[in-house]
mmCIF file of C-alpha atoms in Angstrom:
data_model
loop_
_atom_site.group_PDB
_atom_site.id
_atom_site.type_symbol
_atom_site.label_atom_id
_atom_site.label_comp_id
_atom_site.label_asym_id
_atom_site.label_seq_id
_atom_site.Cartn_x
_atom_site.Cartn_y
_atom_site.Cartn_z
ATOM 1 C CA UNK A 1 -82.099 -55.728 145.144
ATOM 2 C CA UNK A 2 -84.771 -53.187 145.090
ATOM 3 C CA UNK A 3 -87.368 -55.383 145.012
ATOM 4 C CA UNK A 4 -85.888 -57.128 148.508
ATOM 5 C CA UNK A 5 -85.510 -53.188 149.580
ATOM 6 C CA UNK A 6 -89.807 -53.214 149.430
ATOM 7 C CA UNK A 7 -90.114 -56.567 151.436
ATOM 8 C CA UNK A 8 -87.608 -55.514 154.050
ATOM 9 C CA UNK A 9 -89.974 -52.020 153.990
ATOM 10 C CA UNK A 10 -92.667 -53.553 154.420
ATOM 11 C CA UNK A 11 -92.147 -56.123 156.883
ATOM 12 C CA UNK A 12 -90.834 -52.828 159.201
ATOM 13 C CA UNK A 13 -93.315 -51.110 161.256
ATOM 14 C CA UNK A 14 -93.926 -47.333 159.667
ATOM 15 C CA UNK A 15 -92.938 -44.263 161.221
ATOM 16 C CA UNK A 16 -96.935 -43.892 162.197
ATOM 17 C CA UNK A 17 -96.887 -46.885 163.613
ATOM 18 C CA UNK A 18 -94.030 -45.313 165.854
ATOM 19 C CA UNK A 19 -96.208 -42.192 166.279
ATOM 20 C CA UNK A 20 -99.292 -43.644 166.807
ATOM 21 C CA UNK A 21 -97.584 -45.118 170.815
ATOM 22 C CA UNK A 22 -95.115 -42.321 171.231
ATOM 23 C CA UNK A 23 -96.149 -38.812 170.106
ATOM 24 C CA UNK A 24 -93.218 -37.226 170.181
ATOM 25 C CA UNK A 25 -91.042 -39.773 168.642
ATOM 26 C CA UNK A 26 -87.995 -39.403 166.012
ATOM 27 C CA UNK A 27 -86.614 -42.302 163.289
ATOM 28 C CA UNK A 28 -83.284 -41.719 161.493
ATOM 29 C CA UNK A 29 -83.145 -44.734 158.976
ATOM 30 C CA UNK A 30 -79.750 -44.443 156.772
ATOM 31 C CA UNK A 31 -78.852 -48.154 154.896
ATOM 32 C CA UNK A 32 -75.469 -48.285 153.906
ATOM 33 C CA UNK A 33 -76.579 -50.212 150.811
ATOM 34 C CA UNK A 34 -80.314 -50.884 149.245
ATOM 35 C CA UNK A 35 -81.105 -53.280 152.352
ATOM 36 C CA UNK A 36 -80.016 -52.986 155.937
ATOM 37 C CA UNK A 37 -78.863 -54.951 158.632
ATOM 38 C CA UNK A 38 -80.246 -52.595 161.068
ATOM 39 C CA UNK A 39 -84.174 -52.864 162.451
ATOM 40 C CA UNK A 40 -86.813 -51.967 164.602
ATOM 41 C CA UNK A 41 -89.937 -53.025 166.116
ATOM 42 C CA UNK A 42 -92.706 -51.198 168.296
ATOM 43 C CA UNK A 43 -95.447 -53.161 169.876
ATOM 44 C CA UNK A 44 -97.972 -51.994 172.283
ATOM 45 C CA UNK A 45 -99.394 -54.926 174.723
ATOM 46 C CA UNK A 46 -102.075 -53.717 177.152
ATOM 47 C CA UNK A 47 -100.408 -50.356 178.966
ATOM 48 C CA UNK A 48 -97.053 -51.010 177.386
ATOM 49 C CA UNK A 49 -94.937 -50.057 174.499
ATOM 50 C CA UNK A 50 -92.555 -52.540 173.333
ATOM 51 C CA UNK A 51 -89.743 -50.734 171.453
ATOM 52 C CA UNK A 52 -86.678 -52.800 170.099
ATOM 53 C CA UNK A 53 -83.958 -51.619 168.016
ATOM 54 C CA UNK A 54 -81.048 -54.267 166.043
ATOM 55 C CA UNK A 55 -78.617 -54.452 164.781
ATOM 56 C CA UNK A 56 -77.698 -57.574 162.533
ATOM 57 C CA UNK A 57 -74.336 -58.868 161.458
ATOM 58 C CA UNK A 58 -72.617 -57.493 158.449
ATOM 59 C CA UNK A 59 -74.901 -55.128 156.058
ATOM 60 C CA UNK A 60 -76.692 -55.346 152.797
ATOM 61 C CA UNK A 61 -78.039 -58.778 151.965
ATOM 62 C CA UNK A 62 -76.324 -60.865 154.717
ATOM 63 C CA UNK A 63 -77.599 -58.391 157.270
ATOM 64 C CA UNK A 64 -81.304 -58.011 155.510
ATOM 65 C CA UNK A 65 -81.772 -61.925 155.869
ATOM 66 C CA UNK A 66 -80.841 -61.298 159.812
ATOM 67 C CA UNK A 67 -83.604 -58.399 159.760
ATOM 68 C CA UNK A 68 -86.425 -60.535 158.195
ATOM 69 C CA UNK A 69 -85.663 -63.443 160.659
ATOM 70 C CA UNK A 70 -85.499 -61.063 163.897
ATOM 71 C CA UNK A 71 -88.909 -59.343 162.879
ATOM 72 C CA UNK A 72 -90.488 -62.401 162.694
ATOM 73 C CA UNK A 73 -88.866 -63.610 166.104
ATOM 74 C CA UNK A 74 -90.257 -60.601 167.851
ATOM 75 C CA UNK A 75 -93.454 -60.748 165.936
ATOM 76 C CA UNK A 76 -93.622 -64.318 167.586
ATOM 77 C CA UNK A 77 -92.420 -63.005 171.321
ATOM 78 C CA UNK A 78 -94.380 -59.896 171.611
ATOM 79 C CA UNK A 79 -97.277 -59.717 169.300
ATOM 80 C CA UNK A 80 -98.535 -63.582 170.039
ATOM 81 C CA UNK A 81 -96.785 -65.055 173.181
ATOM 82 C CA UNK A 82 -97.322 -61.129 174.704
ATOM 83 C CA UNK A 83 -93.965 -61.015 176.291
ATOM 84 C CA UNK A 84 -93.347 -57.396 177.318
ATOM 85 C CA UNK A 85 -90.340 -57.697 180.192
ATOM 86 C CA UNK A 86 -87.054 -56.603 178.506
ATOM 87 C CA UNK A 87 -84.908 -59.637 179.531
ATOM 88 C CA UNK A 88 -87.164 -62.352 178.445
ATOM 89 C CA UNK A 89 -87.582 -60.771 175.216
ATOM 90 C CA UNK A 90 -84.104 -60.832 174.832
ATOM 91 C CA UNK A 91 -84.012 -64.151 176.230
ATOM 92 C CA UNK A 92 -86.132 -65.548 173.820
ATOM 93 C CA UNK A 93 -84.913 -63.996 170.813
ATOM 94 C CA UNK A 94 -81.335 -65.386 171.570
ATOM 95 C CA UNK A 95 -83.185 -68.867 171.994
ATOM 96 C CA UNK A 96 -85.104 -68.490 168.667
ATOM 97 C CA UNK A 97 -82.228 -66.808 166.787
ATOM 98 C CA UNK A 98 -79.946 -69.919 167.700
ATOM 99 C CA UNK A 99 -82.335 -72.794 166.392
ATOM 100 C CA UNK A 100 -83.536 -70.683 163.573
ATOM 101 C CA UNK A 101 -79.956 -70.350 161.996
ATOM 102 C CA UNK A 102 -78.634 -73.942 163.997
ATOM 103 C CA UNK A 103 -76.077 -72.735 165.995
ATOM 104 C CA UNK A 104 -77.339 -75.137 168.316
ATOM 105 C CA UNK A 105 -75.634 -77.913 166.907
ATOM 106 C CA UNK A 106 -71.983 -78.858 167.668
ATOM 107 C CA UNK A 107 -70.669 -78.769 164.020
ATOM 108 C CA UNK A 108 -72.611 -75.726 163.065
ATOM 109 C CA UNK A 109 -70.074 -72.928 161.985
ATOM 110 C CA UNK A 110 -72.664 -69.930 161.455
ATOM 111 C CA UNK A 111 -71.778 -67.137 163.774
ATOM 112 C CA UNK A 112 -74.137 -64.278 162.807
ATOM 113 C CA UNK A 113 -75.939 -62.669 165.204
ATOM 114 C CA UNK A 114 -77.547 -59.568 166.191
ATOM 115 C CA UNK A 115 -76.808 -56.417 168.961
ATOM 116 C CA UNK A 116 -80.350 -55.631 169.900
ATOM 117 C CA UNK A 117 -81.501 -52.894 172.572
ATOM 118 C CA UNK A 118 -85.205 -53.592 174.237
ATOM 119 C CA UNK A 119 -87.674 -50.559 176.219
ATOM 120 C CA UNK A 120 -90.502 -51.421 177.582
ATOM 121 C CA UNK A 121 -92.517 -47.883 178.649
ATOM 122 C CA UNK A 122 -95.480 -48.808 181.251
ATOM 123 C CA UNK A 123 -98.219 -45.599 180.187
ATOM 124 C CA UNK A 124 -100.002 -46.510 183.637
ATOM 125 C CA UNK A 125 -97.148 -46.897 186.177
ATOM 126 C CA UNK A 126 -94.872 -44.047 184.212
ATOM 127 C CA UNK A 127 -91.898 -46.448 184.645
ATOM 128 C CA UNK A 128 -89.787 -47.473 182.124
ATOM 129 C CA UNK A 129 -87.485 -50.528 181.797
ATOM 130 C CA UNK A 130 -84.521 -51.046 179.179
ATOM 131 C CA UNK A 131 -81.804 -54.656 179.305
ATOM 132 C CA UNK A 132 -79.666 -54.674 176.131
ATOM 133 C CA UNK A 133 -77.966 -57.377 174.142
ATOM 134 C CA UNK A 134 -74.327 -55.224 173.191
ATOM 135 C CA UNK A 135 -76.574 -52.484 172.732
ATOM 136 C CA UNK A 136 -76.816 -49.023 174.819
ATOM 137 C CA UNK A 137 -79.580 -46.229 176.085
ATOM 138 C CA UNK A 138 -78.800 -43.282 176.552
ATOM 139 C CA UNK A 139 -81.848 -41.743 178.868
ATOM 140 C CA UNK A 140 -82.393 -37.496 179.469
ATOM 141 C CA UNK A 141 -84.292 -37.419 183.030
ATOM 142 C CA UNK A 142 -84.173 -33.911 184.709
ATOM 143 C CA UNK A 143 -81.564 -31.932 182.583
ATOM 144 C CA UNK A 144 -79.035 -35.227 182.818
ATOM 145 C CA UNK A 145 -78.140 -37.362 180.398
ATOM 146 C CA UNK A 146 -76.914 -41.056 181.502
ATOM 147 C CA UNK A 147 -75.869 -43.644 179.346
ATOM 148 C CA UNK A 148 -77.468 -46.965 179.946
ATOM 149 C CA UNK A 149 -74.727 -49.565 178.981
ATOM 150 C CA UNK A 150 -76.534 -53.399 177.950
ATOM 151 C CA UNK A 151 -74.692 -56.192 178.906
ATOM 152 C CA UNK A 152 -71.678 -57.679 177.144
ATOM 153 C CA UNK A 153 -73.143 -60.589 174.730
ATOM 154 C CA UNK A 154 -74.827 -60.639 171.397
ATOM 155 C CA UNK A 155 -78.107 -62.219 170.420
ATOM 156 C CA UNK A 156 -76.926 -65.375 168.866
ATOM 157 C CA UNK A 157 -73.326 -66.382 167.464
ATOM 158 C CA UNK A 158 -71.433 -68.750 168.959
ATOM 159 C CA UNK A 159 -71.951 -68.180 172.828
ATOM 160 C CA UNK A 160 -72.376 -71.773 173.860
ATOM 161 C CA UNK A 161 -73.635 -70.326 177.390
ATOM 162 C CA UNK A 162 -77.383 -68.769 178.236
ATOM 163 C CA UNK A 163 -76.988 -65.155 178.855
ATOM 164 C CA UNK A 164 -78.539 -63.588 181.735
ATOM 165 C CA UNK A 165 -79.452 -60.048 180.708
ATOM 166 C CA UNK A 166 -79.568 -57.014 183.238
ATOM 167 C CA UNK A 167 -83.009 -55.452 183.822
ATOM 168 C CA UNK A 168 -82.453 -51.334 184.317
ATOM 169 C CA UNK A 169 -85.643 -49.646 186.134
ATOM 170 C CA UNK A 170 -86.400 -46.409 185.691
ATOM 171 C CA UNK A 171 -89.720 -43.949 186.974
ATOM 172 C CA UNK A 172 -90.090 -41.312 184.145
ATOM 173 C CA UNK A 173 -91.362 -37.940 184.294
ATOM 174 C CA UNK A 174 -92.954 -35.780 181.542
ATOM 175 C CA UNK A 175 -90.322 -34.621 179.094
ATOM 176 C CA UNK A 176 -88.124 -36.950 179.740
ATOM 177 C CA UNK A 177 -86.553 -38.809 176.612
ATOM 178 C CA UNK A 178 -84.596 -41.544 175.651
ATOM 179 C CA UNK A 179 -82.511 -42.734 172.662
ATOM 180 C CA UNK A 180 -81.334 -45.793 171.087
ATOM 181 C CA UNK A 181 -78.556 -45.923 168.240
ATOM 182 C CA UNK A 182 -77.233 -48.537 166.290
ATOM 183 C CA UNK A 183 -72.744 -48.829 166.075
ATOM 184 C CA UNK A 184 -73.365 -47.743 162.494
ATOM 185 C CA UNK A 185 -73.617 -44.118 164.188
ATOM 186 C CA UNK A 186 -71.007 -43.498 166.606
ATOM 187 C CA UNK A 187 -68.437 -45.460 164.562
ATOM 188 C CA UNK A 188 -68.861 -43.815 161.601
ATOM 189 C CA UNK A 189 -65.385 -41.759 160.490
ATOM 190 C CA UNK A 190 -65.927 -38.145 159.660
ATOM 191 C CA UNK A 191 -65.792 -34.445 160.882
ATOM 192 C CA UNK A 192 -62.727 -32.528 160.187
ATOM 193 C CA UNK A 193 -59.940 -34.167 161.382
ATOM 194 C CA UNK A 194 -61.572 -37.772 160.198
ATOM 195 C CA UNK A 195 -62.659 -39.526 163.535
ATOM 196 C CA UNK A 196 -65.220 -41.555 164.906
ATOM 197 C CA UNK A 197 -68.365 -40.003 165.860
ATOM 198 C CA UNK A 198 -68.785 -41.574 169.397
ATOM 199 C CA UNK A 199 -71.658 -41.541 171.509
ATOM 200 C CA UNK A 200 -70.578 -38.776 173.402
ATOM 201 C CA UNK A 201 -71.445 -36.357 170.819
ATOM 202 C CA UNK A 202 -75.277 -38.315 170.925
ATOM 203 C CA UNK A 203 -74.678 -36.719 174.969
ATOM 204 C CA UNK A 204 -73.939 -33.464 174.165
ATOM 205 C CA UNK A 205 -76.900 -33.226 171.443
ATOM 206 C CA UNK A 206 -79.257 -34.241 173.993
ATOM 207 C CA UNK A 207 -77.999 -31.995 176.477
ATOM 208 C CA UNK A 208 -77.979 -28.775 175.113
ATOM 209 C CA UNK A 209 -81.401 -29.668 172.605
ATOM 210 C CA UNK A 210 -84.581 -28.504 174.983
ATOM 211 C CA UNK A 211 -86.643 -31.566 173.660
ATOM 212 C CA UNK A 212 -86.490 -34.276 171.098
ATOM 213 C CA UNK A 213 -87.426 -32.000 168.404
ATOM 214 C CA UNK A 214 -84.662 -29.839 168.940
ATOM 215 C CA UNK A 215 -82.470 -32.958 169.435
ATOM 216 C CA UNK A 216 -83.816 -34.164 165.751
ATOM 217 C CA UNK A 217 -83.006 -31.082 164.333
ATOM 218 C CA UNK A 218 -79.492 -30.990 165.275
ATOM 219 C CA UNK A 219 -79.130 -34.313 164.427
ATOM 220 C CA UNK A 220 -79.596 -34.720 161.005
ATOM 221 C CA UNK A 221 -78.028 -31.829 160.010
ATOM 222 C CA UNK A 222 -74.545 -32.626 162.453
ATOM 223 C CA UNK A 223 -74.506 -36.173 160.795
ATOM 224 C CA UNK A 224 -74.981 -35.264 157.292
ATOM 225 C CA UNK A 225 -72.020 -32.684 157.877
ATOM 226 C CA UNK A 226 -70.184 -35.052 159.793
ATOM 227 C CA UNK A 227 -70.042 -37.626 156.926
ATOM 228 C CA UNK A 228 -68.975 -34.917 154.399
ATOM 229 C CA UNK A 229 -67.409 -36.606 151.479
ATOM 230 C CA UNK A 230 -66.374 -39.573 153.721
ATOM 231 C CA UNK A 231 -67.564 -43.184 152.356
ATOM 232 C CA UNK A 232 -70.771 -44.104 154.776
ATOM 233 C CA UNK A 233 -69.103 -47.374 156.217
ATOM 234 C CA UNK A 234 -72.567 -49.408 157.832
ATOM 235 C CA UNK A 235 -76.199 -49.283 158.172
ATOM 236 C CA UNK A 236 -77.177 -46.083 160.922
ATOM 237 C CA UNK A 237 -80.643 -45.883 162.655
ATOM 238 C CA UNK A 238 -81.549 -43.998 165.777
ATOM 239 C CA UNK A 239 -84.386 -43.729 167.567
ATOM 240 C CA UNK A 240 -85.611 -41.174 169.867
ATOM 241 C CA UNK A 241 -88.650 -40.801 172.030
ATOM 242 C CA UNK A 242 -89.820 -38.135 174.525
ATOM 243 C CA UNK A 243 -91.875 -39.783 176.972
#
């Protein structure tokens, strides 16, 4: 197990690699178990950053497997074909996810899948561009917090239909900052009186923080103390950027 704990590692970007396209840029990475179902993947083509979080059936092995074969989907779709618009990423991936697990065929019974939330971040225009596959944004532009909802199907599984996927447009200022969060999060039980999390707590972090650093701080500490002594119950990983 710990051995496929350093593969899945190392087939993830690092945390510079994160830095190195978005300065100010934050990565909470908690597995439930040794390996994770949840995964990201940053990718700058030309002018634009290619950010994508997942977040793969199940957890622990089952959900690892997922993880290796989605890296190396969007490894394929934005690092060699140089797809960088949001909804043909996601497009593809779905495509790729379906023949590389078979769900193409009639008898096949696999119905694994992934949730997976795509930003593309234009440096030279300043606009930014987010569709999502089950998967949510929530964006901080002048003082207000919105939350971007993707559209209602899964990467993969047993959709026998194409999905069209929603395309949301957005011009960015300075400061500006926007966050993606796997179900692992805002599902988790906890806090005193043993609820879920939800994402509007993510909303009221970002509100009141003056930044992502002060968003980060808060964060880690308020979810650490949130899960107490209750059991962690799936994979968590957030990420947050200031633009």
């Amino acid at each position: 197990m710990e051995y496929a704990k350093g593969i899945q590692e190392a087939i993830l970007p690092s945390f510079n690699a994160l830095k190195s396209v978005f300065t100010n840029a934050y990565l909470f990475y908690r597995p439930s178990n040794v390996v994770s179902g949840d995964f990201y993947w940053v990718e700058m083509v030309g002018s634009k950053v290619v950010l994508v979080l997942a977040d793969g059936t199940g957890h622990g092995v089952p959900g690892a497997f997922l993880s290796v074969l989605g890296t190396g989907l969007l490894r394929q779709i934005i690092s060699e074909e140089k797809i960088c618009e949001p909804d043909e990423i996601l497009t593809l991936l779905n495509k790729k996810v379906k023949e590389g697990l078979g769900q193409s065929r009639l008898n096949n019974t696999l119905k694994d899948g992934m949730d997976v939330a795509v930003s593309v971040w234009d440096k030279a225009s300043r606009q930014l561009t987010f569709s999502g596959a089950k998967r949510s944004m929530l964006l901080k532009h002048a003082e207000e917090v919105k939350l971007i909802k993707g559209d209602r199907f899964s990467i993969g599984g047993d959709q026998q239909h194409e999905p069209d996927f929603t395309v949301h447009r957005f011009s960015a200022d300075e400061g500006d900052s926007f966050v993606f969060f796997t179900d692992g999060i805002v599902d988790q039980f906890g806090g005193p009186e043993g609820k879920k999390f939800l994402s509007k707590r993510l909303v009221e972090l970002l509100e009141k923080g003056k930044g992502i650093n002060a968003f980060v701080g808060d964060f880690d500490r308020i979810m650490t103390e949130w899960l107490g002594e209750q059991e962690q119950l799936d994979d968590m990983l957030l990420l947050a950027v200031e633009l």
